[in-house]
Coordinates of N, CA and C in Angstrom, one line a residue:
X1 N 80.8 145.1 138.2 CA 81.5 146.2 138.6 C 82.0 147.3 137.2
X2 N 82.9 146.8 136.8 CA 83.4 147.9 135.6 C 82.3 147.8 134.3
X3 N 81.0 148.4 134.4 CA 80.2 148.4 133.5 C 80.3 149.4 132.6
X4 N 81.3 149.4 131.6 CA 81.5 150.4 130.4 C 81.1 150.1 129.0
X5 N 79.6 150.0 129.0 CA 79.3 149.3 127.7 C 79.7 150.1 126.7
X6 N 79.7 151.2 126.6 CA 80.0 152.4 125.6 C 81.3 152.0 125.0
X7 N 82.2 151.9 125.8 CA 83.5 151.5 125.6 C 83.6 149.9 124.8
X8 N 82.7 149.5 125.3 CA 82.9 147.7 124.9 C 82.4 147.9 123.5
X9 N 81.2 148.4 123.3 CA 80.6 148.7 122.1 C 81.7 148.9 121.0
X10 N 82.3 149.9 121.2 CA 83.1 150.5 120.1 C 84.6 149.7 119.8
X11 N 84.6 148.5 120.7 CA 85.7 147.9 120.4 C 86.0 147.0 118.8
X12 N 84.9 146.7 118.4 CA 84.9 146.3 117.0 C 83.9 147.3 116.2
X13 N 84.1 147.4 114.8 CA 83.2 148.1 114.0 C 82.0 147.5 113.7
X14 N 81.0 148.1 113.9 CA 80.0 147.3 113.6 C 79.4 147.7 112.1
X15 N 79.6 146.6 111.4 CA 79.2 146.7 109.9 C 77.6 146.7 109.6
X16 N 77.0 147.4 108.8 CA 75.5 147.2 108.4 C 75.5 146.2 107.2
X17 N 74.8 145.1 108.0 CA 74.6 144.0 107.2 C 73.5 143.3 107.3
X18 N 72.7 142.7 106.6 CA 71.5 141.8 106.9 C 71.9 140.5 106.5
X19 N 72.1 139.5 107.6 CA 72.6 138.6 107.6 C 71.6 137.4 108.3
X20 N 71.1 136.2 107.6 CA 70.3 135.3 107.9 C 70.7 135.0 109.3
X21 N 69.6 134.6 110.1 CA 69.9 134.2 111.8 C 69.0 133.1 112.0
X22 N 69.6 132.0 112.7 CA 68.5 131.5 113.2 C 69.0 131.4 114.6
X23 N 67.7 131.7 115.7 CA 68.0 132.0 117.1 C 67.4 130.6 117.9
X24 N 68.2 130.1 118.6 CA 67.6 129.2 119.4 C 67.4 129.5 121.2
X25 N 66.4 129.3 121.7 CA 66.6 129.7 122.9 C 66.1 128.5 123.7
X26 N 66.3 128.7 125.3 CA 65.9 127.4 126.0 C 64.7 127.1 126.0
X27 N 63.9 128.3 125.7 CA 62.3 128.4 126.2 C 61.6 127.9 124.9
X28 N 62.2 127.9 123.5 CA 61.6 127.7 122.2 C 61.7 126.4 121.8
X29 N 61.3 125.6 121.3 CA 61.5 124.1 120.7 C 62.1 124.4 119.3
X30 N 61.4 125.2 118.4 CA 62.1 125.3 117.4 C 62.9 126.9 117.0
X31 N 63.5 126.8 116.1 CA 64.4 128.3 116.3 C 63.4 129.2 115.8
X32 N 64.1 130.1 115.8 CA 63.3 131.5 115.2 C 64.2 132.1 114.1
X33 N 63.6 132.3 113.1 CA 64.5 133.0 112.0 C 64.4 134.6 112.0
X34 N 65.5 135.1 111.7 CA 65.5 136.6 111.6 C 66.8 137.1 110.8
X35 N 66.8 138.4 110.9 CA 68.1 139.0 110.2 C 68.8 139.8 111.0
X36 N 69.8 140.0 110.7 CA 70.8 140.9 111.6 C 70.5 142.3 110.8
X37 N 70.9 143.4 111.3 CA 70.9 144.7 110.7 C 72.2 145.3 111.1
X38 N 73.0 145.0 111.8 CA 74.4 145.1 111.5 C 75.2 144.0 112.6
X39 N 76.4 143.8 112.1 CA 77.1 142.7 113.0 C 78.6 143.1 113.2
X40 N 79.2 143.0 114.4 CA 80.6 143.1 114.4 C 81.1 141.6 115.0
X41 N 82.4 141.7 115.3 CA 83.1 140.4 116.0 C 82.6 140.2 117.4
X42 N 82.0 141.2 118.0 CA 81.6 141.0 119.5 C 80.5 141.0 119.5
X43 N 79.4 141.2 118.6 CA 77.9 141.2 118.7 C 77.2 141.6 117.5
X44 N 75.7 141.9 117.8 CA 75.1 142.3 116.3 C 73.8 142.6 116.8
X45 N 73.1 143.3 115.9 CA 71.5 143.9 116.4 C 70.6 143.0 115.2
X46 N 69.7 142.5 115.9 CA 68.8 141.7 115.3 C 67.7 142.1 115.4
X47 N 66.9 142.1 114.3 CA 65.5 142.9 114.1 C 64.3 141.9 114.5
X48 N 63.4 142.2 115.2 CA 62.5 141.3 115.4 C 61.4 142.3 115.7
X49 N 59.9 142.0 115.7 CA 59.0 142.3 116.2 C 58.7 142.0 117.9
X50 N 59.3 140.6 118.1 CA 58.9 140.3 119.5 C 60.5 140.0 120.1
X51 N 60.8 141.1 120.4 CA 62.1 140.9 120.6 C 62.4 140.3 122.1
X52 N 63.6 139.8 122.5 CA 63.8 139.0 123.9 C 63.9 139.9 125.0
X53 N 63.6 139.5 126.4 CA 64.2 140.4 127.3 C 65.6 140.4 127.5
X54 N 66.1 141.6 127.8 CA 67.4 141.5 128.3 C 68.0 140.4 129.2
X55 N 69.4 139.9 129.1 CA 69.8 138.8 129.9 C 69.5 137.5 129.3
X56 N 68.8 137.5 128.2 CA 68.2 135.8 127.7 C 69.4 135.3 126.7
X57 N 69.7 134.1 126.9 CA 70.7 133.4 126.5 C 70.6 132.7 125.3
X58 N 71.1 132.9 124.1 CA 70.7 132.6 122.7 C 71.6 131.7 122.2
X59 N 71.4 130.9 121.2 CA 72.3 130.1 120.5 C 72.3 130.4 119.2
X60 N 72.9 131.1 118.6 CA 72.7 132.1 117.2 C 73.5 131.0 116.0
X61 N 72.9 130.9 114.9 CA 73.5 130.6 113.7 C 73.3 131.5 112.8
X62 N 74.4 132.2 112.5 CA 74.6 133.1 111.5 C 75.0 132.6 110.2
X63 N 74.3 132.6 109.1 CA 74.5 132.1 107.8 C 75.4 133.2 106.9
X64 N 76.5 132.9 106.7 CA 77.3 134.0 105.8 C 77.8 132.7 105.2
X65 N 79.3 132.8 104.4 CA 79.4 131.9 103.6 C 79.4 130.3 104.2
X66 N 79.8 130.4 105.6 CA 79.3 129.1 106.4 C 78.2 129.3 107.1
X67 N 78.2 128.5 107.9 CA 77.3 128.7 109.1 C 78.1 128.8 110.2
X68 N 77.8 129.8 111.1 CA 78.6 130.2 112.3 C 77.9 130.0 113.8
X69 N 78.1 129.1 114.5 CA 77.6 128.9 116.0 C 78.0 129.9 116.8
X70 N 77.1 130.6 117.6 CA 77.6 131.6 118.8 C 76.7 131.6 119.6
X71 N 77.3 131.3 121.0 CA 76.5 131.6 121.9 C 76.7 133.1 122.6
X72 N 75.4 133.6 122.8 CA 75.2 134.9 123.0 C 74.4 135.3 123.9
X73 N 74.1 136.7 124.5 CA 73.0 137.2 125.5 C 72.4 138.4 124.9
X74 N 71.3 138.4 125.2 CA 70.5 139.7 124.9 C 71.3 141.0 125.8
X75 N 71.4 142.3 125.3 CA 72.0 143.1 126.1 C 71.1 144.5 125.8
X76 N 70.4 144.6 124.8 CA 69.3 145.8 124.6 C 68.2 145.3 123.9
X77 N 67.0 145.7 124.4 CA 65.5 145.3 123.8 C 64.8 146.6 123.6
X78 N 64.5 146.6 122.1 CA 63.8 147.9 121.7 C 62.6 147.2 121.5
X79 N 61.4 147.5 122.1 CA 60.0 146.9 122.0 C 59.4 146.9 120.1
X80 N 59.4 145.9 119.5 CA 58.9 145.9 118.0 C 59.7 146.5 116.9
X81 N 61.3 146.6 117.7 CA 62.3 146.9 116.9 C 63.2 145.6 116.9
X82 N 63.9 145.4 117.9 CA 64.9 144.3 117.9 C 65.7 144.2 119.2
X83 N 66.7 143.7 119.0 CA 67.5 143.1 120.2 C 69.1 143.6 119.9
X84 N 69.6 144.2 120.6 CA 71.3 144.1 120.7 C 71.8 142.9 121.6
X85 N 72.7 142.4 120.8 CA 73.0 141.0 120.9 C 74.6 140.9 121.4
X86 N 75.0 140.5 122.6 CA 76.7 140.1 122.5 C 76.9 138.6 122.7
X87 N 77.9 138.5 121.7 CA 78.5 137.5 121.5 C 79.5 136.7 122.4
X88 N 79.2 135.9 123.3 CA 79.9 135.3 124.4 C 81.1 134.1 124.1
X89 N 80.6 133.2 123.3 CA 81.4 132.2 122.8 C 81.2 131.5 121.5
X90 N 82.6 131.5 120.4 CA 82.3 130.8 119.6 C 83.4 130.3 119.3
X91 N 83.9 129.1 118.3 CA 84.8 128.4 118.1 C 85.7 129.2 117.1
X92 N 87.1 129.0 117.3 CA 88.3 130.2 116.6 C 87.8 130.1 115.0
X93 N 87.6 128.9 114.5 CA 87.2 128.8 113.3 C 86.2 129.4 112.6
X94 N 85.0 129.4 113.6 CA 83.9 130.6 113.5 C 84.4 131.9 113.4
X95 N 85.1 132.3 114.3 CA 85.3 133.6 114.7 C 86.2 134.2 113.2
X96 N 87.0 133.2 112.8 CA 87.8 133.6 111.6 C 87.2 133.4 110.4
X97 N 86.0 132.8 110.5 CA 85.0 132.9 109.2 C 84.1 134.2 109.2
X98 N 83.8 134.5 110.5 CA 83.0 135.8 110.6 C 84.0 137.3 110.3
X99 N 85.2 137.1 110.8 CA 86.1 138.0 110.5 C 86.1 138.3 109.1
X100 N 86.6 137.3 108.4 CA 86.7 137.3 106.9 C 85.4 137.9 106.3
X101 N 84.3 137.4 106.6 CA 83.1 137.9 106.3 C 82.9 139.6 106.2
X102 N 83.3 139.9 107.6 CA 83.4 141.3 107.9 C 84.2 142.3 107.5
X103 N 85.3 141.5 106.6 CA 86.2 142.4 106.3 C 85.8 142.7 104.7
X104 N 85.3 141.5 104.0 CA 84.8 141.7 102.9 C 83.5 142.5 102.6
X105 N 83.0 142.2 103.5 CA 81.4 143.2 103.4 C 81.9 144.7 103.6
X106 N 83.2 145.1 104.7 CA 83.7 146.7 104.4 C 84.3 146.8 103.3
X107 N 84.8 146.1 102.6 CA 85.5 146.5 101.5 C 84.8 146.7 100.4
X108 N 83.6 146.2 100.1 CA 82.5 146.1 99.4 C 81.6 147.4 99.7
X109 N 81.7 147.8 100.7 CA 81.0 148.9 100.8 C 81.6 150.5 100.7

C-alpha cells in the first residue's frame, strides 16, 4: 500500500563509494563479484553488465574494513548498467561498521 519509494530513498544519504561486493543468489552456486557505485545505510547501487531482475533476493558481502553481511533485495534494474539494492537485514555490529565506514568516507570527501 504505502509505496513512497522517493521518500524512502532519501532517508539516508547515499555516499559515492566503490566498495567490493560479493553477491550470492539462490540461483547461482558461486558468488558474483562486483562493486558499488554508491552506498547508504539502507541500500546501494551495484554496477553490473548483467543486472538481476527486480525482486531478486540477494546475500551481500560488502568488504569495508571488515566484511559486512547483508540480506537484500533488488529494487531497480538498469540493463547493462546495474541494480538498485535495498538492504533488508543485517546484524547490529555490521550496521555499526557500515555506519562508521560511511561517516569516514563522507568526512574524507
